[in-house]
PDB file of C-alpha atoms in Angstrom:
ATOM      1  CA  UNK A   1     -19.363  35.202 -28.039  1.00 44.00           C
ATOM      2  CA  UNK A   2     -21.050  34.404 -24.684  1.00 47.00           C
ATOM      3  CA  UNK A   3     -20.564  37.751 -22.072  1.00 47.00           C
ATOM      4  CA  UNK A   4     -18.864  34.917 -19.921  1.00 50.00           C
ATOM      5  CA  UNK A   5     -15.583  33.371 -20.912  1.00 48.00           C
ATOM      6  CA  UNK A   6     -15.248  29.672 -20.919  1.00 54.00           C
ATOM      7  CA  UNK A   7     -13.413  28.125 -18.332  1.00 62.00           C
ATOM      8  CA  UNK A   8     -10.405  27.011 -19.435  1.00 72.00           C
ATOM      9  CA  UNK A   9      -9.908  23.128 -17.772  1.00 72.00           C
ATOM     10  CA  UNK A  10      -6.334  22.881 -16.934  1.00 84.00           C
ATOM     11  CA  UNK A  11      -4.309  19.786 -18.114  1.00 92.00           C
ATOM     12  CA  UNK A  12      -4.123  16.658 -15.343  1.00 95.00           C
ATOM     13  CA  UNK A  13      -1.476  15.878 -13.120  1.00 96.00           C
ATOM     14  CA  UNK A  14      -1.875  12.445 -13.852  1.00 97.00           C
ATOM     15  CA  UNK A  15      -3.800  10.905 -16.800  1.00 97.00           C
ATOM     16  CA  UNK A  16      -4.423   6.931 -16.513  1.00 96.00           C
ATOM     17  CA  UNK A  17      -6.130   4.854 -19.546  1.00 97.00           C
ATOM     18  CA  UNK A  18      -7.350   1.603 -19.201  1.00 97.00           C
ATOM     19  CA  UNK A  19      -3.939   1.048 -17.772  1.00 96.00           C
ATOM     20  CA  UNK A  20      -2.147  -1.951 -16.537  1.00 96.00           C
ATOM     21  CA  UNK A  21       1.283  -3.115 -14.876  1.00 95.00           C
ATOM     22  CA  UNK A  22       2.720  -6.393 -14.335  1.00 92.00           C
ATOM     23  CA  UNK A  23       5.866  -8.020 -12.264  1.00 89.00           C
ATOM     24  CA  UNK A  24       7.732 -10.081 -14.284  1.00 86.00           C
ATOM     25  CA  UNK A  25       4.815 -10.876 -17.079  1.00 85.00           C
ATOM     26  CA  UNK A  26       1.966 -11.278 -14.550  1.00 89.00           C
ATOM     27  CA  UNK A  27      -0.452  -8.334 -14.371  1.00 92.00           C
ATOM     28  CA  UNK A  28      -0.692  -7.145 -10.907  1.00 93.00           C
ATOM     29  CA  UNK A  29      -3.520  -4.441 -11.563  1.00 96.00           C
ATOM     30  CA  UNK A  30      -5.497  -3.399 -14.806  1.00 95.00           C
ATOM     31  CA  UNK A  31      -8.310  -1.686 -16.953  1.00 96.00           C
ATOM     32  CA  UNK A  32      -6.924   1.599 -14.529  1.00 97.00           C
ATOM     33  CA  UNK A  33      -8.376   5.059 -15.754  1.00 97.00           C
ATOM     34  CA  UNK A  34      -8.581   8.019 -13.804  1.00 97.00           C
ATOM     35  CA  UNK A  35      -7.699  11.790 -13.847  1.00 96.00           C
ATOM     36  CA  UNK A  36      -5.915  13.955 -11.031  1.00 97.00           C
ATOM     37  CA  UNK A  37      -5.602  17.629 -11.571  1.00 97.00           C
ATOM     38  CA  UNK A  38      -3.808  20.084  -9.753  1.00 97.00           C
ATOM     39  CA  UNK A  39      -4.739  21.159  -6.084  1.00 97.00           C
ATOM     40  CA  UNK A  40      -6.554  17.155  -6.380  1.00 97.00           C
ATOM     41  CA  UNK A  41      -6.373  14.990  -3.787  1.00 98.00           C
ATOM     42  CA  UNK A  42      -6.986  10.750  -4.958  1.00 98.00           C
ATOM     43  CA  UNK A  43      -7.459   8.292  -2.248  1.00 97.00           C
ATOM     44  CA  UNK A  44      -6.193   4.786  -2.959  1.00 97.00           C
ATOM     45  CA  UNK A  45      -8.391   2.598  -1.492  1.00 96.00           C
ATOM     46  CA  UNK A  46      -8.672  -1.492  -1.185  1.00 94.00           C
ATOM     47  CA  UNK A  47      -7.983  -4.886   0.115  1.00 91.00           C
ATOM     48  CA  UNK A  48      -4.516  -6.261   1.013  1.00 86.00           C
ATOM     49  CA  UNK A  49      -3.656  -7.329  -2.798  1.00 89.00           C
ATOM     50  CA  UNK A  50      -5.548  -4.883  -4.531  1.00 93.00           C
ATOM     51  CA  UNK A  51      -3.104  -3.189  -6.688  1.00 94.00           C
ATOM     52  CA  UNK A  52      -2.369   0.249  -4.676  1.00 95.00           C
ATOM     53  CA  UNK A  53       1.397  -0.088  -4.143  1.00 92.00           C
ATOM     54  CA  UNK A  54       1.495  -1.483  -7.526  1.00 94.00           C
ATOM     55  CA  UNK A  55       0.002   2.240  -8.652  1.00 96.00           C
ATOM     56  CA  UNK A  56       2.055   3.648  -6.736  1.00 95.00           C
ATOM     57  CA  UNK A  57       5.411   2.031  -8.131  1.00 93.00           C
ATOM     58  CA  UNK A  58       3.984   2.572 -11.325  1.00 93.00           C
ATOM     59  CA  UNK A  59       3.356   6.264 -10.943  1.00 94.00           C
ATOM     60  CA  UNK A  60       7.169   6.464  -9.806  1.00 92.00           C
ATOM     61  CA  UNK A  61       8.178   4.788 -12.774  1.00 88.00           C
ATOM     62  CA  UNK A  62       9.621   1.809 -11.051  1.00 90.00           C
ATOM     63  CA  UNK A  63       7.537  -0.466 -12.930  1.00 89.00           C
ATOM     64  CA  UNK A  64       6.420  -0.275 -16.806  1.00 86.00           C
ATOM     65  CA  UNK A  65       3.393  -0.484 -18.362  1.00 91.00           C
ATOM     66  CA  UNK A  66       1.938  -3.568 -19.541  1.00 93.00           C
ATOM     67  CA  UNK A  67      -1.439  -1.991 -21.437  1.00 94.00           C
ATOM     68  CA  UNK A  68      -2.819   1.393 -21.937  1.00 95.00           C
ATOM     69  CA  UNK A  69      -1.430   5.033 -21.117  1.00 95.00           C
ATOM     70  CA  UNK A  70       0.232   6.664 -18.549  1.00 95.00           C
ATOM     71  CA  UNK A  71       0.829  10.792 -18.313  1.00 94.00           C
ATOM     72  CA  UNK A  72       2.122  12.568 -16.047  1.00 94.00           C
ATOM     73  CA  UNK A  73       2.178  16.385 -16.169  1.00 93.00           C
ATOM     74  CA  UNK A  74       1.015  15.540 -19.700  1.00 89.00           C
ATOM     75  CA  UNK A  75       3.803  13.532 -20.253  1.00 87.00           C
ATOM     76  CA  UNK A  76       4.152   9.681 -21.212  1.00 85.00           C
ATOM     77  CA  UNK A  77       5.855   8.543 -18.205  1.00 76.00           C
ATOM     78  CA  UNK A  78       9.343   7.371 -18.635  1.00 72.00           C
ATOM     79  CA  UNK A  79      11.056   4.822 -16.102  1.00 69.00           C
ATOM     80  CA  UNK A  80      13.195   6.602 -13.865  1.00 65.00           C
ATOM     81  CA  UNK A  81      11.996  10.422 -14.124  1.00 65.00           C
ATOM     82  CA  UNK A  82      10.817  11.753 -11.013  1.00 75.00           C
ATOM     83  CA  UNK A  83      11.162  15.578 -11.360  1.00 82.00           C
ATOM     84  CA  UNK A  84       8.502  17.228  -9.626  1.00 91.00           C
ATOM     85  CA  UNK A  85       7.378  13.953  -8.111  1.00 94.00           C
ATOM     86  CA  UNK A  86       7.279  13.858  -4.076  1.00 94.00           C
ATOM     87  CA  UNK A  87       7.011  10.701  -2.052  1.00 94.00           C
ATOM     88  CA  UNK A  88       6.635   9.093   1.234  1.00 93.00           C
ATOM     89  CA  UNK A  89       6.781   5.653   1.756  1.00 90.00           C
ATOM     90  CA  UNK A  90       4.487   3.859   4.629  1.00 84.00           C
ATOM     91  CA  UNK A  91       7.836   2.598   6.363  1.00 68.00           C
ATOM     92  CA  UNK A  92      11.610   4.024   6.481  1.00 64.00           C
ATOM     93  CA  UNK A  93      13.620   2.770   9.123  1.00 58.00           C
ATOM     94  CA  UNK A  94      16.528   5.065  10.774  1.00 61.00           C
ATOM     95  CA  UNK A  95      18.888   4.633  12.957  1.00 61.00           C
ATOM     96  CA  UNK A  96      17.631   6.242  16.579  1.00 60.00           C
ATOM     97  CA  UNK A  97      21.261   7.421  17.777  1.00 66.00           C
ATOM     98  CA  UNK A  98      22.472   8.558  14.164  1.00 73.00           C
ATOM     99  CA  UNK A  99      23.739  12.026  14.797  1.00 84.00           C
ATOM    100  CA  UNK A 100      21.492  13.885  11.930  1.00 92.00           C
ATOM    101  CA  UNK A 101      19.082  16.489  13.018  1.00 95.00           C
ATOM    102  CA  UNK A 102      15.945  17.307  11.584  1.00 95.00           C
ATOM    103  CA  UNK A 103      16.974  19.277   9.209  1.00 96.00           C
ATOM    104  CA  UNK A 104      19.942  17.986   8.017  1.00 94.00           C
ATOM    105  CA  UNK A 105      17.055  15.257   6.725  1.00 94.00           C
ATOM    106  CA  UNK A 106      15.031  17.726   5.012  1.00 95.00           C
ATOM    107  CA  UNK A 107      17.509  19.177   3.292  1.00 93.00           C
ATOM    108  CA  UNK A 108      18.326  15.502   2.074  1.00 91.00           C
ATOM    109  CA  UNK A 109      15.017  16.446  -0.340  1.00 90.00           C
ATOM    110  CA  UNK A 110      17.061  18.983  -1.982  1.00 90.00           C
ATOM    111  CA  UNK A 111      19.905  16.816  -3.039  1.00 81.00           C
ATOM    112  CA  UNK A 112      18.800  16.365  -6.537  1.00 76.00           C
ATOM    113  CA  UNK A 113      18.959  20.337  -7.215  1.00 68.00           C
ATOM    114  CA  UNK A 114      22.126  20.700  -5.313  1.00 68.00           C
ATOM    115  CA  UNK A 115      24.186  18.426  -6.900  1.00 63.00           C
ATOM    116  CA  UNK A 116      27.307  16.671  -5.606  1.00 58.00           C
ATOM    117  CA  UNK A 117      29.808  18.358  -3.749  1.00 55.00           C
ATOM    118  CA  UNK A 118      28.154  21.489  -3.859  1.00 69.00           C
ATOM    119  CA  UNK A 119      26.627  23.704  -0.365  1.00 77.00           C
ATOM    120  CA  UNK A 120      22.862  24.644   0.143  1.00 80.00           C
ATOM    121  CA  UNK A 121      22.423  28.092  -1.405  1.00 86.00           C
ATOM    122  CA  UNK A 122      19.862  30.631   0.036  1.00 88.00           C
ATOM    123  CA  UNK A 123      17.359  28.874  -2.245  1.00 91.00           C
ATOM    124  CA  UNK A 124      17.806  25.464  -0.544  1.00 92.00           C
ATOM    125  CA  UNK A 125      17.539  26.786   3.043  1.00 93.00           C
ATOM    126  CA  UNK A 126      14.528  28.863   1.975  1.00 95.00           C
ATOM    127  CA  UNK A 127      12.927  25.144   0.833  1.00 95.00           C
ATOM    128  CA  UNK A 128      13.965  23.690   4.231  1.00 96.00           C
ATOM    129  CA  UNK A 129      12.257  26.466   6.088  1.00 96.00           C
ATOM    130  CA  UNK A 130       9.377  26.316   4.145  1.00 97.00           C
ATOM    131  CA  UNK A 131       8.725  22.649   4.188  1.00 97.00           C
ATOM    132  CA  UNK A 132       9.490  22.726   8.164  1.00 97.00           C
ATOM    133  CA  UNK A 133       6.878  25.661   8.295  1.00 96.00           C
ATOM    134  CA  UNK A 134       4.022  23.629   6.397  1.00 95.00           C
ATOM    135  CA  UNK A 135       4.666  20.755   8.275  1.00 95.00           C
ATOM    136  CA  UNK A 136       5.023  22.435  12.339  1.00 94.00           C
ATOM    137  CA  UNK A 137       8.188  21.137  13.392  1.00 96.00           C
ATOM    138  CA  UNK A 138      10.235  24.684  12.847  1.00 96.00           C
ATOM    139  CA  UNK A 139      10.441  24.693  16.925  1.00 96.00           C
ATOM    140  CA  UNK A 140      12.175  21.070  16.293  1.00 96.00           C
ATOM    141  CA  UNK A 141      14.543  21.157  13.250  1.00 96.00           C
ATOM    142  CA  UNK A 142      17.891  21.016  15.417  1.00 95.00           C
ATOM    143  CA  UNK A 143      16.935  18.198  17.306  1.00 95.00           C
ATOM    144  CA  UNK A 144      18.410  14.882  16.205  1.00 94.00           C
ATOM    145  CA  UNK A 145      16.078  13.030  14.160  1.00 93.00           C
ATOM    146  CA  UNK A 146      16.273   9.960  16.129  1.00 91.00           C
ATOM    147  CA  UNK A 147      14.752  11.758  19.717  1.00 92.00           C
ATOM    148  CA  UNK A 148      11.364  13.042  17.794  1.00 93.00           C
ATOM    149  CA  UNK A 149       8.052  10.916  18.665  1.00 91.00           C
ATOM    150  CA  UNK A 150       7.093   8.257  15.476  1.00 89.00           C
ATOM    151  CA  UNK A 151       4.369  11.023  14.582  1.00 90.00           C
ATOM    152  CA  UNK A 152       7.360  13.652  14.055  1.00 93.00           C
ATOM    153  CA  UNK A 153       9.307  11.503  12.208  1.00 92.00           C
ATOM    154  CA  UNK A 154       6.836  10.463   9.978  1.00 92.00           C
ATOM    155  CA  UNK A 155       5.943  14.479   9.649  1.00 94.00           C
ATOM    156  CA  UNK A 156       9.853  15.043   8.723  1.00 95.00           C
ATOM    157  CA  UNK A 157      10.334  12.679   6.328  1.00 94.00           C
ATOM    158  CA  UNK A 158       7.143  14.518   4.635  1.00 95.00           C
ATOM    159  CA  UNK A 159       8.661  17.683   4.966  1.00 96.00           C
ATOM    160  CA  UNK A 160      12.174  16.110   2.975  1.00 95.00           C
ATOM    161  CA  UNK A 161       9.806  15.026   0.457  1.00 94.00           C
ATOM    162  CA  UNK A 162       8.167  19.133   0.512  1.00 96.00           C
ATOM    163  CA  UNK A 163      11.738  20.639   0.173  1.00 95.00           C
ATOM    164  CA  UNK A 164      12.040  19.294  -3.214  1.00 93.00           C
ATOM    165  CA  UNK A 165       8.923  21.320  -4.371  1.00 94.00           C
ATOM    166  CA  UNK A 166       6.902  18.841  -5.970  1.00 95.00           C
ATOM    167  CA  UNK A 167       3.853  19.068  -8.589  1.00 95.00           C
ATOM    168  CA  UNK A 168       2.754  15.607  -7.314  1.00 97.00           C
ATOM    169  CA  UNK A 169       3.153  13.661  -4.298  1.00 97.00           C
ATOM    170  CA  UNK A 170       2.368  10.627  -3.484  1.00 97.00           C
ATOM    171  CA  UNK A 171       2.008   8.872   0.019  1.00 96.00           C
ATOM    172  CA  UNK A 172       1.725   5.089   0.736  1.00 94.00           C
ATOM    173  CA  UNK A 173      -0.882   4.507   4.491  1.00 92.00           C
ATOM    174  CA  UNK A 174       0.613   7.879   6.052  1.00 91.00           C
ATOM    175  CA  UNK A 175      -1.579   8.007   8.986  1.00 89.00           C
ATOM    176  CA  UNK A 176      -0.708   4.545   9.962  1.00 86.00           C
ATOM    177  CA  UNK A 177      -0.160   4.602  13.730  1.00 83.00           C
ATOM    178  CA  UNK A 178      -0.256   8.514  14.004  1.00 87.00           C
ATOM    179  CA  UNK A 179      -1.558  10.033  17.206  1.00 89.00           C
ATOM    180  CA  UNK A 180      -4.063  12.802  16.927  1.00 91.00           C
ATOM    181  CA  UNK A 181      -1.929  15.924  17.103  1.00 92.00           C
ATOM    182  CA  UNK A 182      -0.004  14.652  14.466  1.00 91.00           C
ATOM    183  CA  UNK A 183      -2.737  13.387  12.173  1.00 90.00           C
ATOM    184  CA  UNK A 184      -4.176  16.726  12.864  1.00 92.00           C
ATOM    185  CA  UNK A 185      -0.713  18.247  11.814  1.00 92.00           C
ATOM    186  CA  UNK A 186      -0.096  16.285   8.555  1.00 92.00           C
ATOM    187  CA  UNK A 187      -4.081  16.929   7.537  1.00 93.00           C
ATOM    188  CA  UNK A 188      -3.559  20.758   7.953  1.00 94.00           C
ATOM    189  CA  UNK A 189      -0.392  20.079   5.890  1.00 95.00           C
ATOM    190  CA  UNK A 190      -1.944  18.638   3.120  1.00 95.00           C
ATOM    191  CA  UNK A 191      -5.122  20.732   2.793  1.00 96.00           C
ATOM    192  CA  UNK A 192      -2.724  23.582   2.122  1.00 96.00           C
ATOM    193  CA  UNK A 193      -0.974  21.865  -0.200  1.00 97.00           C
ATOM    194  CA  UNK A 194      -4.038  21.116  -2.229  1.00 97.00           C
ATOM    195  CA  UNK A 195      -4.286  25.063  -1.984  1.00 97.00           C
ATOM    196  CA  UNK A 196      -0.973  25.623  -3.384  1.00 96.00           C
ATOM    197  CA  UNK A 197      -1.752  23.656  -6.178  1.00 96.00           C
ATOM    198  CA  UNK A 198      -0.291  20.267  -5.110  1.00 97.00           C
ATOM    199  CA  UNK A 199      -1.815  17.148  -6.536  1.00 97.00           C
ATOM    200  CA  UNK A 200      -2.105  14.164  -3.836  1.00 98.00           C
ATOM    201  CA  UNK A 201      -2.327  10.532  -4.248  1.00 98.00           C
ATOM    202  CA  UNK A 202      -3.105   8.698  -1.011  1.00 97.00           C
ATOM    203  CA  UNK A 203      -2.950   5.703   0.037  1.00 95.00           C
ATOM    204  CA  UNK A 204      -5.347   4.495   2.994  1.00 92.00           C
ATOM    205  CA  UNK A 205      -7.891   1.870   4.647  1.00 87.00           C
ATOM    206  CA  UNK A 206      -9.219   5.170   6.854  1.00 86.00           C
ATOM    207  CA  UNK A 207     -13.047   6.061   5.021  1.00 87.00           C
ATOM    208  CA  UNK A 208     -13.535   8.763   7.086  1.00 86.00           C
ATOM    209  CA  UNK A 209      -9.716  10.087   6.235  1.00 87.00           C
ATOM    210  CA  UNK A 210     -10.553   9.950   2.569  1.00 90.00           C
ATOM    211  CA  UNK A 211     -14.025  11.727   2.923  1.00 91.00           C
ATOM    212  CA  UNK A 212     -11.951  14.318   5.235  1.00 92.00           C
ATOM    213  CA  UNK A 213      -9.228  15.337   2.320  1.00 94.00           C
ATOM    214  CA  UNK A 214      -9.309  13.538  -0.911  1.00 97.00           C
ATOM    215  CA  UNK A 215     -11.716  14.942  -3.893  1.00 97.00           C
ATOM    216  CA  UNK A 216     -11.818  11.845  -5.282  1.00 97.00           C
ATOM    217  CA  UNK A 217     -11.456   7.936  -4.726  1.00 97.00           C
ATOM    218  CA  UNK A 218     -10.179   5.097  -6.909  1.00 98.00           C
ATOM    219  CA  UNK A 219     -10.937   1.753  -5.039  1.00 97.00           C
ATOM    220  CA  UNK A 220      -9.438  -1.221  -6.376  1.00 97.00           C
ATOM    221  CA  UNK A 221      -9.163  -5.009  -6.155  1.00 95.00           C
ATOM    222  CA  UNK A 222      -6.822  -5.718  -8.928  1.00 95.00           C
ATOM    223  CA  UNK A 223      -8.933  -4.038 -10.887  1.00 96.00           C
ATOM    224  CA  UNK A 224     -10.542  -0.609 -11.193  1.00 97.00           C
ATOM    225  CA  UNK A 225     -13.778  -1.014  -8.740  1.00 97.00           C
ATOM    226  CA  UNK A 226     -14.643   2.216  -9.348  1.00 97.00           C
ATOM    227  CA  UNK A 227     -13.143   5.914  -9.605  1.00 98.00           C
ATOM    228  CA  UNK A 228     -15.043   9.467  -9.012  1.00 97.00           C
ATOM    229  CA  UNK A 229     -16.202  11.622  -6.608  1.00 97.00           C
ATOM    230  CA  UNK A 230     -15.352  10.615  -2.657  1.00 95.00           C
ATOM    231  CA  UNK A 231     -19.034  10.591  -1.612  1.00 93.00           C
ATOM    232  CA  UNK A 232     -19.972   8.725  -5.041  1.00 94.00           C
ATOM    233  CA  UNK A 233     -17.851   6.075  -4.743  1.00 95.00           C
ATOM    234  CA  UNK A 234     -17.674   5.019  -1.164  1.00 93.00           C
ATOM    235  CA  UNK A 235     -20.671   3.387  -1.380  1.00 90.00           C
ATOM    236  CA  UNK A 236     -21.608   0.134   0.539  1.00 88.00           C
ATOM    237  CA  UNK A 237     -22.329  -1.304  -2.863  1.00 90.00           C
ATOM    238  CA  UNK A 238     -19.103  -0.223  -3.691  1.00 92.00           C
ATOM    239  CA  UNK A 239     -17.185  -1.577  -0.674  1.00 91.00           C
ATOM    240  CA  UNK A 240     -18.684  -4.419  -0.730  1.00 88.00           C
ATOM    241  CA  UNK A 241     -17.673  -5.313  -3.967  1.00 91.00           C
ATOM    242  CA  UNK A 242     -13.714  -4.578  -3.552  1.00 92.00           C
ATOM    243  CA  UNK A 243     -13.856  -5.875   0.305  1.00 89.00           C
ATOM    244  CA  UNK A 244     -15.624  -9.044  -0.119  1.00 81.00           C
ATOM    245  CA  UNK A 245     -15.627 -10.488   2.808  1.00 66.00           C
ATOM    246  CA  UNK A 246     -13.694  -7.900   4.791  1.00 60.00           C
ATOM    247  CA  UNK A 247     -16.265  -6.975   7.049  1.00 57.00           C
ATOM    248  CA  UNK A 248     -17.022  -3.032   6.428  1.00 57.00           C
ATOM    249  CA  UNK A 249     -18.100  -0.790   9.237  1.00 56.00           C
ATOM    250  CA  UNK A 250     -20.434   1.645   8.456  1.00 52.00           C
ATOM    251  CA  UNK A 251     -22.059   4.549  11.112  1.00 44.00           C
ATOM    252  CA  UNK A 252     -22.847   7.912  11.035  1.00 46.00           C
ATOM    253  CA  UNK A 253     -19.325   9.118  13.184  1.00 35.00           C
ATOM    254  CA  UNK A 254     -17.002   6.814  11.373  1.00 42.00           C
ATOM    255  CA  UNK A 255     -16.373   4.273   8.494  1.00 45.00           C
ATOM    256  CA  UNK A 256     -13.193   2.133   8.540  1.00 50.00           C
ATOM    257  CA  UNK A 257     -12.095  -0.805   6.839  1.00 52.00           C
ATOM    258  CA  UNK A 258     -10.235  -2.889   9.333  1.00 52.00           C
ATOM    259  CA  UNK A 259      -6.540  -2.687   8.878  1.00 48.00           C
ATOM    260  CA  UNK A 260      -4.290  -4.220   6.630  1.00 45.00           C
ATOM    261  CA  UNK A 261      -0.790  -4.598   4.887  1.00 44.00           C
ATOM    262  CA  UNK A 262      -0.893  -4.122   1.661  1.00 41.00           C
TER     263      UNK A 262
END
């Protein structure tokens, strides 16, 4: 027996095989495979089109399979099962002069444990706290959601999304019109959730974001362009390849694909 033990590879967060999904019979991304293991962090990256909503949707189990194999937490994934799955959509509208505070909304992300009818028990408040901590608005969570900047709303509605503890989480373009204290803020947030364990999947056109956080890229264009290391797959080859045309922009500071719906 070697003097060293062998390191024991722990099972992925998400496990994709030559996967593809589909609307309504027509295939909207395939031939997907890639791996995510805990304290990962996965940039989605790609032209408007490419398939990284569609991921999404299908990692939420809104939308089936139409080839291959899904796990998650070494599970097939079945439509409709979301325990220990965070997420944060790109847009949520709310209602400015709703009378809610901030907290009231995070505890929203503990719903699901608390059932109906029921009050927040030590546990739940202890989540809210937590998820306010990690995400530096405890100096705001009495003030009514509606008054807090776009950056601290967008921070709030990540912190409903922490309360629920998740395994996974998954966030569609959330550094779309941030600031730079609060992409600061939500980059400190998610580099200690990769500590804690937390397994990310990101989508973003930012280059330089990805390189900043995410372990690993998967860059589509209704297909799998390529997936594996950040630095190993954001090549110009690469780009080029999912962007077409999309003119890239490529320096030593910064490398952005110009911005897009998707």
């Amino acid at each position: 027996m070697s003097e060293q033990a062998e390191e024991i590879q722990p099972e992925p967060v998400i496990d994709l095989t030559n996967a593809a999904f589909a609307y309504e019979g027509v295939v909207a991304l395939d031939h997907v495979s890639m791996q995510a293991f805990p304290g990962e962090a996965v940039a989605l990256i790609g032209p408007n089109g490419s398939g990284k909503s569609t991921l999404l949707r299908g990692l939420l189990g809104l939308l089936p399979l139409a080839d291959g194999s899904l796990k998650v937490f070494g599970h097939q994934r079945r439509p409709g099962v979301t325990d220990g799955i965070g997420y944060l959509p790109q847009q949520e509208s709310t209602e400015p002069n709703f009378p809610i505070s901030l907290r009231q909304v995070v505890m929203m992300g503990r719903y699901r444990r608390i059932g109906f009818w029921r009050f927040a028990r030590t546990i739940d408040r202890s989540a809210v706290n937590e998820a306010l901590e990690m995400t530096g608005l405890t100096s705001r969570a009495g003030a009514r959601f509606g008054s807090l900047s776009g950056g601290q709303q967008q921070r709030g509605l990540l912190a409903r999304a922490l309360a629920a503890k998740p395994r996974l989480l998954l966030l569609d373009e959330p550094f779309n019109g941030l600031d730079q204290p609060n992409r600061a803020a939500l980059l400190t947030t998610l580099r200690e959730l990769k500590l804690r364990g937390v397994s990310i999947v990101v989508t973003t056109h930012d280059l330089d974001l990805a390189r900043d956080v995410c372990d690993k890229v998967l860059l589509l264009a209704g297909t799998q362009v390529a997936f594996g290391p950040t630095d190993g797959v954001l090549t110009l080859e690469n780009l080029q390849a999912a962007f077409g045309d999309v003119q890239v922009e490529v320096d030593e500071h910064r490398v952005v694909i110009p911005g897009h719906d998707h």
